[in-house]
């Protein structure tokens, strides 16, 4: 409860941005410490103050109103993979490149800032990692123009974007490489390896490195109609699958070797040692996705579960989920302004309520005296998608043999295969012009791969370890 209240105070600070509630919280903290010796109430004051400070810092970083639509001379570096599209604009086809940059070097707008710029019919295409000198016309982020429109100013503030605009002039100074440049090169190599397939050329870079620039609007609509659009956005589902496979490989191969080479590691179980490659694999795949906000949230949830199982201490489900939320807000406090954060944690809370309504609300609970095990994991079979996949670990819904988790085992069963077959039928029904049954079959194959990532033989390897209600337990 304390972590939830601290996170709530931080969220309130980001939402309100005023200081007078800080006086109320200070009074509550003083009374609580004096009457009940509740020292933790100080964290409410600090959390709210931190949220207000971060909100004002984010607003102060934005482009000043007096420089709206002004042309500024800046230096910058391209971050993330530029999105290059050919589109019909002003009566003719032309190339547009959308680029995320970190910029600096302007006397009118001092400091380092993040901007999103468009380049129309560019003379030179920029790449990730390019160091550039540029003149750009910048615009202040706009809010809601009408009651049904998006609040772009709020979304940009949550994403850390300080201004938007377009290039007037740009020249490349050098390329400093880095992770984003490597991601772009890998995306190009993947696309080149399947250049004979327009569908594969568009989809595979999105699945491997999160580069969705090759997805046309008609193809994206097809994925939306078939329910497969979320598979192309690297998030919790992908992180959970990668971490699960690395956990299994680490437990079966790496952990026994490490225990043989380093005798001191025999004090740790195979399940504990398997979390090391699992976390490294998850971090590596998150790096491929550019450490986007959904992948960062998934990593935090995964690390919370890994630490809980490594220490082998009883952890309340809601405490683990509150800890994950608090850590996410400490890393990216202004993410409290985005809807995606609350959709992710809201989905996890719903899964928790549905799967744990008739069972203990523990991620890890102490083993029974007659079982001979120190601790055992509580798990429930459930279908998980998106950011809820790693969070299902926090829910305790994806455990097997002391730590490896399963993603959508029920979905991967006969009912899940029927759902995927129905998705393929819809893919054929709503396919865009120029796409045949091969594209629909590819959508079906991708969906089935993610749904059946963990085979039943792996999950139910030992039927004797599966109790009533799908609870899987195993001693350490």
Short mmCIF file of C-alpha atoms in Angstrom, two decimals:
data_model
loop_
_atom_site.label_atom_id
_atom_site.label_comp_id
_atom_site.label_asym_id
_atom_site.label_seq_id
_atom_site.Cartn_x
_atom_site.Cartn_y
_atom_site.Cartn_z
CA UNK A 1 0.00 0.00 0.00
CA UNK A 2 2.87 2.37 0.77
CA UNK A 3 4.31 2.01 -2.73
CA UNK A 4 0.91 2.57 -4.28
CA UNK A 5 0.37 5.73 -2.23
CA UNK A 6 3.83 7.04 -3.13
CA UNK A 7 3.16 6.37 -6.81
CA UNK A 8 -0.25 8.04 -6.50
CA UNK A 9 1.36 11.11 -4.93
CA UNK A 10 3.85 11.29 -7.81
CA UNK A 11 1.05 10.97 -10.37
CA UNK A 12 -0.96 13.69 -8.62
CA UNK A 13 2.05 15.99 -8.78
CA UNK A 14 2.44 15.38 -12.53
CA UNK A 15 -1.27 15.94 -13.15
CA UNK A 16 -1.88 18.96 -10.93
CA UNK A 17 1.43 20.82 -11.04
CA UNK A 18 0.51 23.09 -8.11
CA UNK A 19 2.24 23.37 -4.74
CA UNK A 20 -0.61 23.94 -2.27
CA UNK A 21 -1.37 20.18 -1.86
CA UNK A 22 2.23 19.86 -0.73
CA UNK A 23 1.32 21.80 2.42
CA UNK A 24 -1.53 19.39 3.13
CA UNK A 25 0.75 16.38 2.67
CA UNK A 26 3.37 17.96 4.93
CA UNK A 27 0.75 18.44 7.64
CA UNK A 28 -0.42 14.83 7.27
CA UNK A 29 3.19 13.60 7.43
CA UNK A 30 3.94 15.63 10.57
CA UNK A 31 0.80 14.41 12.36
CA UNK A 32 1.44 10.81 11.28
CA UNK A 33 5.03 10.85 12.48
CA UNK A 34 4.10 12.51 15.77
CA UNK A 35 1.06 10.40 16.62
CA UNK A 36 1.78 7.06 14.94
CA UNK A 37 5.52 7.20 14.13
CA UNK A 38 4.71 6.62 10.44
CA UNK A 39 7.98 7.78 8.92
CA UNK A 40 6.99 6.48 5.49
CA UNK A 41 4.57 9.39 5.07
CA UNK A 42 7.59 11.51 4.18
CA UNK A 43 7.67 9.62 0.86
CA UNK A 44 4.26 11.04 -0.01
CA UNK A 45 5.65 14.56 0.32
CA UNK A 46 8.75 13.68 -1.68
CA UNK A 47 6.73 11.86 -4.36
CA UNK A 48 4.32 14.74 -4.90
CA UNK A 49 7.15 17.28 -4.94
CA UNK A 50 9.10 15.18 -7.43
CA UNK A 51 6.07 14.97 -9.73
CA UNK A 52 5.50 18.73 -9.65
CA UNK A 53 9.19 19.40 -10.27
CA UNK A 54 9.31 17.03 -13.25
CA UNK A 55 6.19 18.60 -14.77
CA UNK A 56 7.62 22.10 -14.53
CA UNK A 57 10.95 20.89 -15.89
CA UNK A 58 9.20 19.34 -18.88
CA UNK A 59 7.19 22.49 -19.58
CA UNK A 60 10.28 24.69 -19.23
CA UNK A 61 12.13 22.59 -21.82
CA UNK A 62 9.53 23.25 -24.51
CA UNK A 63 9.94 25.82 -27.25
CA UNK A 64 9.01 29.31 -25.97
CA UNK A 65 5.85 30.79 -27.46
CA UNK A 66 7.74 33.79 -28.85
CA UNK A 67 9.77 31.47 -31.08
CA UNK A 68 6.74 29.72 -32.54
CA UNK A 69 7.31 29.17 -36.30
CA UNK A 70 10.70 30.86 -36.05
CA UNK A 71 13.64 29.47 -38.02
CA UNK A 72 16.48 28.52 -35.66
CA UNK A 73 20.02 27.42 -36.46
CA UNK A 74 20.89 24.31 -34.48
CA UNK A 75 23.20 21.35 -34.24
CA UNK A 76 21.81 17.92 -33.58
CA UNK A 77 22.08 14.18 -33.77
CA UNK A 78 19.56 11.78 -35.26
CA UNK A 79 18.10 9.40 -32.69
CA UNK A 80 15.99 6.37 -33.49
CA UNK A 81 15.45 5.13 -37.06
CA UNK A 82 14.13 7.81 -39.44
CA UNK A 83 10.77 7.03 -41.03
CA UNK A 84 10.89 7.50 -44.81
CA UNK A 85 7.65 7.31 -46.81
CA UNK A 86 6.50 8.18 -50.31
CA UNK A 87 3.18 10.01 -50.12
CA UNK A 88 0.85 12.13 -52.25
CA UNK A 89 1.03 15.76 -51.15
CA UNK A 90 -0.01 19.00 -52.88
CA UNK A 91 -0.94 17.23 -56.11
CA UNK A 92 2.22 15.17 -56.54
CA UNK A 93 4.08 12.22 -55.11
CA UNK A 94 7.07 13.04 -52.94
CA UNK A 95 9.28 11.55 -50.25
CA UNK A 96 8.81 12.62 -46.65
CA UNK A 97 11.25 11.72 -43.89
CA UNK A 98 10.26 12.09 -40.24
CA UNK A 99 13.23 12.31 -37.88
CA UNK A 100 13.67 12.41 -34.12
CA UNK A 101 16.65 14.52 -33.10
CA UNK A 102 18.46 15.76 -30.03
CA UNK A 103 19.35 19.41 -30.78
CA UNK A 104 21.44 22.11 -29.13
CA UNK A 105 23.53 25.18 -29.94
CA UNK A 106 20.88 27.92 -30.28
CA UNK A 107 21.23 31.17 -28.33
CA UNK A 108 17.52 31.83 -28.67
CA UNK A 109 16.67 28.39 -27.26
CA UNK A 110 19.54 27.30 -24.98
CA UNK A 111 19.98 23.81 -23.67
CA UNK A 112 19.53 20.34 -25.13
CA UNK A 113 16.12 19.42 -26.48
CA UNK A 114 14.29 16.64 -28.30
CA UNK A 115 12.43 17.59 -31.48
CA UNK A 116 10.57 15.82 -34.28
CA UNK A 117 11.20 17.28 -37.74
CA UNK A 118 9.83 16.50 -41.19
CA UNK A 119 11.91 16.75 -44.34
CA UNK A 120 9.87 17.04 -47.56
CA UNK A 121 11.54 15.96 -50.81
CA UNK A 122 14.94 15.86 -49.05
CA UNK A 123 18.10 16.26 -51.08
CA UNK A 124 19.85 13.84 -48.72
CA UNK A 125 18.28 11.10 -46.59
CA UNK A 126 19.49 11.13 -43.00
CA UNK A 127 20.41 8.00 -41.07
CA UNK A 128 20.40 7.11 -37.39
CA UNK A 129 23.47 8.45 -35.62
CA UNK A 130 24.09 11.32 -38.10
CA UNK A 131 25.51 14.50 -36.57
CA UNK A 132 23.98 17.42 -38.49
CA UNK A 133 23.92 21.22 -38.73
CA UNK A 134 20.45 22.47 -39.57
CA UNK A 135 18.04 25.33 -39.89
CA UNK A 136 14.52 24.36 -38.87
CA UNK A 137 11.15 26.04 -38.56
CA UNK A 138 9.85 24.97 -35.16
CA UNK A 139 6.36 25.00 -33.73
CA UNK A 140 5.13 24.97 -30.16
CA UNK A 141 3.26 21.71 -29.34
CA UNK A 142 -0.48 22.27 -29.66
CA UNK A 143 -3.20 21.11 -27.32
CA UNK A 144 -6.80 20.21 -28.05
CA UNK A 145 -8.31 22.13 -30.98
CA UNK A 146 -11.71 20.50 -30.47
CA UNK A 147 -13.27 18.18 -27.96
CA UNK A 148 -12.78 15.12 -30.18
CA UNK A 149 -9.21 15.80 -31.27
CA UNK A 150 -6.02 14.48 -29.67
CA UNK A 151 -4.13 16.54 -27.12
CA UNK A 152 -0.81 16.66 -28.96
CA UNK A 153 0.78 18.95 -26.36
CA UNK A 154 0.06 16.44 -23.56
CA UNK A 155 1.28 13.50 -25.67
CA UNK A 156 4.51 15.31 -26.61
CA UNK A 157 5.11 16.28 -22.99
CA UNK A 158 4.70 12.66 -21.91
CA UNK A 159 7.07 11.51 -24.68
CA UNK A 160 9.65 14.21 -23.96
CA UNK A 161 9.21 15.99 -27.33
CA UNK A 162 9.89 19.72 -26.92
CA UNK A 163 8.95 20.95 -30.41
CA UNK A 164 7.94 19.87 -33.90
CA UNK A 165 8.65 21.41 -37.26
CA UNK A 166 10.35 20.98 -40.61
CA UNK A 167 13.81 21.29 -42.08
CA UNK A 168 14.81 24.41 -43.99
CA UNK A 169 18.43 23.35 -44.47
CA UNK A 170 20.49 20.41 -43.27
CA UNK A 171 24.06 19.19 -43.78
CA UNK A 172 25.62 16.04 -42.41
CA UNK A 173 28.78 16.55 -40.36
CA UNK A 174 29.56 12.95 -39.41
CA UNK A 175 27.97 9.68 -38.33
CA UNK A 176 28.64 8.70 -34.73
CA UNK A 177 27.10 5.24 -35.02
CA UNK A 178 25.63 3.80 -31.85
CA UNK A 179 22.80 1.40 -31.10
CA UNK A 180 20.30 3.20 -33.34
CA UNK A 181 22.69 3.12 -36.31
CA UNK A 182 23.20 -0.60 -35.74
CA UNK A 183 19.43 -1.12 -35.57
CA UNK A 184 18.96 0.71 -38.86
CA UNK A 185 21.69 -1.35 -40.54
CA UNK A 186 20.13 -4.56 -39.23
CA UNK A 187 16.70 -3.45 -40.46
CA UNK A 188 18.13 -2.83 -43.93
CA UNK A 189 19.81 -6.23 -43.96
CA UNK A 190 16.62 -8.00 -42.91
CA UNK A 191 14.60 -6.15 -45.57
CA UNK A 192 17.22 -6.93 -48.23
CA UNK A 193 17.22 -10.62 -47.36
CA UNK A 194 13.49 -10.85 -48.16
CA UNK A 195 13.40 -8.25 -50.93
CA UNK A 196 11.47 -10.66 -53.14
CA UNK A 197 8.52 -10.56 -50.76
CA UNK A 198 6.85 -7.16 -50.30
CA UNK A 199 4.99 -8.48 -47.28
CA UNK A 200 8.11 -9.85 -45.59
CA UNK A 201 10.07 -6.71 -46.44
CA UNK A 202 7.49 -4.65 -44.59
CA UNK A 203 6.75 -6.93 -41.62
CA UNK A 204 10.05 -8.55 -40.63
CA UNK A 205 11.92 -5.29 -39.82
CA UNK A 206 8.99 -4.32 -37.59
CA UNK A 207 9.21 -7.61 -35.69
CA UNK A 208 13.01 -7.66 -35.42
CA UNK A 209 13.96 -4.05 -34.63
CA UNK A 210 10.63 -2.24 -34.35
CA UNK A 211 11.05 -0.45 -37.70
CA UNK A 212 7.51 -0.04 -39.06
CA UNK A 213 8.40 2.46 -41.78
CA UNK A 214 7.77 -0.13 -44.49
CA UNK A 215 4.18 -0.82 -43.44
CA UNK A 216 1.73 0.74 -45.85
CA UNK A 217 -1.58 2.11 -44.61
CA UNK A 218 -3.52 -0.70 -46.29
CA UNK A 219 -1.31 -3.38 -44.74
CA UNK A 220 -1.55 -1.75 -41.33
CA UNK A 221 -5.35 -1.71 -41.69
CA UNK A 222 -5.26 -5.42 -42.45
CA UNK A 223 -3.38 -6.11 -39.22
CA UNK A 224 -5.83 -3.95 -37.31
CA UNK A 225 -8.86 -5.80 -38.71
CA UNK A 226 -7.33 -9.19 -37.94
CA UNK A 227 -6.24 -8.21 -34.43
CA UNK A 228 -2.55 -8.64 -35.25
CA UNK A 229 -1.49 -4.99 -35.12
CA UNK A 230 -0.22 -5.31 -31.57
CA UNK A 231 2.17 -8.05 -32.62
CA UNK A 232 4.12 -5.53 -34.70
CA UNK A 233 4.69 -3.15 -31.77
CA UNK A 234 7.51 -4.58 -29.68
CA UNK A 235 6.22 -4.53 -26.12
CA UNK A 236 5.54 -6.83 -23.22
CA UNK A 237 4.45 -9.83 -25.26
CA UNK A 238 7.73 -9.93 -27.20
CA UNK A 239 9.88 -9.27 -24.13
CA UNK A 240 8.14 -12.07 -22.22
CA UNK A 241 8.62 -14.58 -25.04
CA UNK A 242 12.32 -13.77 -25.46
CA UNK A 243 12.94 -13.84 -21.71
CA UNK A 244 11.09 -17.16 -21.45
CA UNK A 245 13.18 -18.88 -24.07
CA UNK A 246 16.43 -17.55 -22.59
CA UNK A 247 15.28 -18.68 -19.14
CA UNK A 248 14.69 -22.19 -20.45
CA UNK A 249 18.04 -22.30 -22.27
CA UNK A 250 19.83 -20.89 -19.26
CA UNK A 251 18.33 -23.45 -16.93
CA UNK A 252 18.96 -26.39 -19.26
CA UNK A 253 22.42 -25.45 -20.56
CA UNK A 254 24.14 -22.44 -19.02
CA UNK A 255 23.29 -22.83 -15.33
CA UNK A 256 24.64 -26.42 -15.01
CA UNK A 257 27.86 -25.41 -16.80
CA UNK A 258 28.33 -22.40 -14.52
CA UNK A 259 27.81 -24.54 -11.44
CA UNK A 260 30.40 -27.01 -12.72
CA UNK A 261 32.98 -24.33 -13.55
CA UNK A 262 32.39 -22.12 -10.50
CA UNK A 263 31.62 -24.30 -7.46
CA UNK A 264 30.55 -21.25 -5.46
CA UNK A 265 27.47 -20.92 -7.65
CA UNK A 266 26.10 -24.25 -6.42
CA UNK A 267 24.57 -22.38 -3.51
CA UNK A 268 22.07 -21.01 -6.04
CA UNK A 269 19.43 -23.14 -7.73
CA UNK A 270 19.16 -23.62 -11.48
CA UNK A 271 15.99 -21.56 -11.44
CA UNK A 272 17.80 -18.61 -9.89
CA UNK A 273 20.78 -18.73 -12.25
CA UNK A 274 18.46 -18.99 -15.26
CA UNK A 275 17.23 -15.45 -14.63
CA UNK A 276 20.61 -14.00 -15.58
CA UNK A 277 20.43 -14.98 -19.29
CA UNK A 278 16.70 -14.28 -19.27
CA UNK A 279 17.24 -10.67 -18.20
CA UNK A 280 20.18 -10.23 -20.58
CA UNK A 281 18.11 -11.56 -23.47
CA UNK A 282 15.19 -9.29 -22.58
CA UNK A 283 17.48 -6.25 -22.33
CA UNK A 284 19.08 -7.10 -25.66
CA UNK A 285 15.72 -7.34 -27.40
CA UNK A 286 14.59 -4.10 -25.74
CA UNK A 287 17.73 -2.47 -27.14
CA UNK A 288 16.71 -3.71 -30.60
CA UNK A 289 13.42 -1.87 -30.09
CA UNK A 290 15.25 1.32 -29.13
CA UNK A 291 14.26 1.13 -25.45
CA UNK A 292 10.82 2.51 -26.18
CA UNK A 293 8.49 3.25 -23.27
CA UNK A 294 6.50 -0.03 -23.60
CA UNK A 295 9.69 -2.10 -23.58
CA UNK A 296 11.03 -0.18 -20.59
CA UNK A 297 7.83 -0.88 -18.68
CA UNK A 298 8.08 -4.54 -19.60
CA UNK A 299 11.70 -4.71 -18.44
CA UNK A 300 10.88 -3.12 -15.10
CA UNK A 301 8.08 -5.62 -14.49
CA UNK A 302 10.37 -8.48 -15.48
CA UNK A 303 13.15 -7.29 -13.15
CA UNK A 304 10.70 -7.02 -10.24
CA UNK A 305 9.70 -10.65 -10.74
CA UNK A 306 13.30 -11.80 -11.19
CA UNK A 307 14.42 -10.13 -7.96
CA UNK A 308 11.45 -11.54 -6.06
CA UNK A 309 12.25 -15.07 -7.21
CA UNK A 310 15.99 -14.61 -6.72
CA UNK A 311 15.58 -13.57 -3.09
CA UNK A 312 12.93 -16.25 -2.54
CA UNK A 313 10.85 -14.17 -0.18
CA UNK A 314 7.05 -13.94 -0.02
CA UNK A 315 5.94 -11.04 -2.22
CA UNK A 316 2.41 -9.74 -2.34
CA UNK A 317 0.95 -9.47 -5.83
CA UNK A 318 -0.18 -5.88 -5.35
CA UNK A 319 3.10 -4.94 -3.73
CA UNK A 320 5.01 -6.28 -6.73
CA UNK A 321 2.75 -4.43 -9.14
CA UNK A 322 3.00 -1.23 -7.10
CA UNK A 323 6.77 -1.56 -7.03
CA UNK A 324 6.85 -1.88 -10.82
CA UNK A 325 4.65 1.20 -11.21
CA UNK A 326 6.80 3.21 -8.80
CA UNK A 327 10.03 2.30 -10.60
CA UNK A 328 8.53 3.16 -13.99
CA UNK A 329 7.44 6.56 -12.68
CA UNK A 330 10.87 7.21 -11.18
CA UNK A 331 12.50 6.51 -14.56
CA UNK A 332 9.94 8.33 -16.72
CA UNK A 333 7.72 10.39 -14.39
CA UNK A 334 5.92 12.25 -17.18
CA UNK A 335 4.71 8.92 -18.55
CA UNK A 336 1.90 9.42 -16.02
CA UNK A 337 0.41 11.81 -18.60
CA UNK A 338 0.17 9.11 -21.28
CA UNK A 339 -2.77 6.79 -21.74
CA UNK A 340 -0.59 3.80 -22.64
CA UNK A 341 0.87 3.58 -19.13
CA UNK A 342 -2.56 3.29 -17.55
CA UNK A 343 -3.83 0.90 -20.20
CA UNK A 344 -0.86 -1.38 -19.47
CA UNK A 345 -1.21 -1.38 -15.70
CA UNK A 346 -5.00 -1.38 -15.93
CA UNK A 347 -4.85 -4.55 -18.03
CA UNK A 348 -2.57 -6.14 -15.46
CA UNK A 349 -4.91 -5.19 -12.63
CA UNK A 350 -7.86 -6.72 -14.50
CA UNK A 351 -5.91 -9.92 -15.14
CA UNK A 352 -4.98 -10.04 -11.47
CA UNK A 353 -8.59 -9.68 -10.38
CA UNK A 354 -9.81 -12.32 -12.83
CA UNK A 355 -7.10 -14.92 -12.23
CA UNK A 356 -6.65 -14.47 -8.50
CA UNK A 357 -10.22 -13.96 -7.37
CA UNK A 358 -10.35 -17.44 -5.79
CA UNK A 359 -6.69 -17.99 -4.93
CA UNK A 360 -3.89 -16.47 -2.84
CA UNK A 361 -2.71 -13.07 -4.03
CA UNK A 362 0.97 -13.94 -3.91
CA UNK A 363 3.70 -13.91 -6.51
CA UNK A 364 5.84 -16.19 -4.34
CA UNK A 365 4.65 -17.81 -1.14
CA UNK A 366 6.40 -19.91 1.46
CA UNK A 367 6.48 -23.64 0.83
CA UNK A 368 4.37 -26.01 2.88
CA UNK A 369 6.22 -27.85 5.66
CA UNK A 370 5.32 -31.25 4.23
CA UNK A 371 6.39 -30.41 0.68
CA UNK A 372 10.10 -30.18 1.42
CA UNK A 373 10.47 -26.99 -0.59
CA UNK A 374 11.54 -23.59 0.66
CA UNK A 375 9.19 -21.66 -1.57
CA UNK A 376 6.94 -22.35 -4.50
CA UNK A 377 5.47 -20.23 -7.23
CA UNK A 378 1.79 -19.62 -7.72
CA UNK A 379 0.70 -19.75 -11.34
CA UNK A 380 -2.53 -19.58 -13.30
CA UNK A 381 -3.02 -20.38 -16.99
CA UNK A 382 -4.21 -17.28 -18.79
CA UNK A 383 -3.91 -15.63 -22.17
CA UNK A 384 -1.71 -12.53 -22.02
CA UNK A 385 -1.10 -9.90 -24.68
CA UNK A 386 0.97 -6.77 -25.08
CA UNK A 387 2.44 -5.03 -22.06
CA UNK A 388 0.36 -7.32 -19.87
CA UNK A 389 2.58 -10.27 -20.80
CA UNK A 390 5.54 -9.50 -18.55
CA UNK A 391 3.20 -8.01 -16.02
CA UNK A 392 1.51 -11.39 -15.86
CA UNK A 393 4.69 -12.48 -14.13
CA UNK A 394 3.87 -9.96 -11.43
CA UNK A 395 0.39 -11.43 -11.33
CA UNK A 396 2.03 -14.82 -10.94
CA UNK A 397 0.09 -16.15 -13.90
CA UNK A 398 2.93 -17.59 -15.95
CA UNK A 399 5.14 -19.87 -13.89
CA UNK A 400 6.56 -23.31 -14.48
CA UNK A 401 9.20 -25.30 -12.62
CA UNK A 402 10.12 -22.57 -10.24
CA UNK A 403 10.28 -19.60 -12.53
CA UNK A 404 9.86 -20.12 -16.29
CA UNK A 405 6.64 -18.56 -17.39
CA UNK A 406 4.21 -19.31 -20.13
CA UNK A 407 2.46 -16.81 -22.33
CA UNK A 408 -1.06 -17.65 -23.37
CA UNK A 409 -0.88 -21.42 -22.88
CA UNK A 410 -4.66 -21.61 -23.01
CA UNK A 411 -4.65 -19.41 -26.09
CA UNK A 412 -2.12 -21.76 -27.66
CA UNK A 413 -4.52 -24.66 -27.17
CA UNK A 414 -7.31 -25.84 -29.41
CA UNK A 415 -9.49 -22.79 -28.69
CA UNK A 416 -6.55 -20.49 -29.40
CA UNK A 417 -5.81 -22.20 -32.70
CA UNK A 418 -9.46 -21.77 -33.66
CA UNK A 419 -9.18 -18.04 -32.90
CA UNK A 420 -6.05 -17.79 -35.03
CA UNK A 421 -7.72 -19.65 -37.87
CA UNK A 422 -10.60 -17.19 -37.68
CA UNK A 423 -8.02 -14.37 -37.84
CA UNK A 424 -6.66 -15.85 -41.06
CA UNK A 425 -10.20 -15.96 -42.48
CA UNK A 426 -10.61 -12.26 -41.69
CA UNK A 427 -7.19 -11.57 -43.22
CA UNK A 428 -8.36 -13.08 -46.49
CA UNK A 429 -11.69 -11.27 -46.33
CA UNK A 430 -10.24 -7.82 -45.66
CA UNK A 431 -6.93 -8.09 -47.50
CA UNK A 432 -5.99 -4.92 -49.44
CA UNK A 433 -5.85 -4.86 -53.20
CA UNK A 434 -2.76 -6.54 -54.56
CA UNK A 435 -2.32 -8.90 -51.62
CA UNK A 436 -3.22 -12.54 -52.06
CA UNK A 437 -3.76 -15.45 -49.73
CA UNK A 438 -0.01 -15.62 -49.09
CA UNK A 439 -0.21 -12.38 -47.09
CA UNK A 440 -3.16 -13.69 -45.10
CA UNK A 441 -1.34 -16.95 -44.41
CA UNK A 442 1.70 -14.98 -43.28
CA UNK A 443 -0.44 -13.01 -40.83
CA UNK A 444 -1.83 -16.31 -39.55
CA UNK A 445 1.68 -17.76 -39.19
CA UNK A 446 2.97 -14.75 -37.26
CA UNK A 447 -0.03 -14.74 -34.93
CA UNK A 448 0.23 -18.46 -34.30
CA UNK A 449 3.95 -18.20 -33.59
CA UNK A 450 3.43 -15.64 -30.85
CA UNK A 451 0.38 -17.36 -29.40
CA UNK A 452 2.00 -20.79 -29.24
CA UNK A 453 5.45 -19.57 -28.20
CA UNK A 454 5.61 -22.10 -25.37
CA UNK A 455 4.56 -25.61 -26.38
CA UNK A 456 2.39 -27.65 -24.10
CA UNK A 457 5.15 -30.25 -23.79
CA UNK A 458 7.40 -27.61 -22.22
CA UNK A 459 4.77 -26.17 -19.91
CA UNK A 460 3.38 -29.48 -18.71
CA UNK A 461 6.62 -31.44 -18.77
CA UNK A 462 5.89 -32.89 -15.36
CA UNK A 463 2.21 -33.52 -14.82
CA UNK A 464 2.94 -34.43 -11.26
CA UNK A 465 3.94 -30.85 -10.47
CA UNK A 466 0.60 -29.43 -11.58
CA UNK A 467 -1.98 -29.02 -8.90
CA UNK A 468 -5.65 -28.25 -9.03
CA UNK A 469 -6.69 -25.15 -10.85
CA UNK A 470 -3.62 -25.10 -13.04
CA UNK A 471 -1.28 -24.16 -10.18
CA UNK A 472 2.26 -25.21 -11.03
CA UNK A 473 4.64 -25.68 -8.13
CA UNK A 474 8.15 -26.96 -7.83
CA UNK A 475 10.72 -26.97 -5.07
CA UNK A 476 13.99 -25.09 -5.41
#
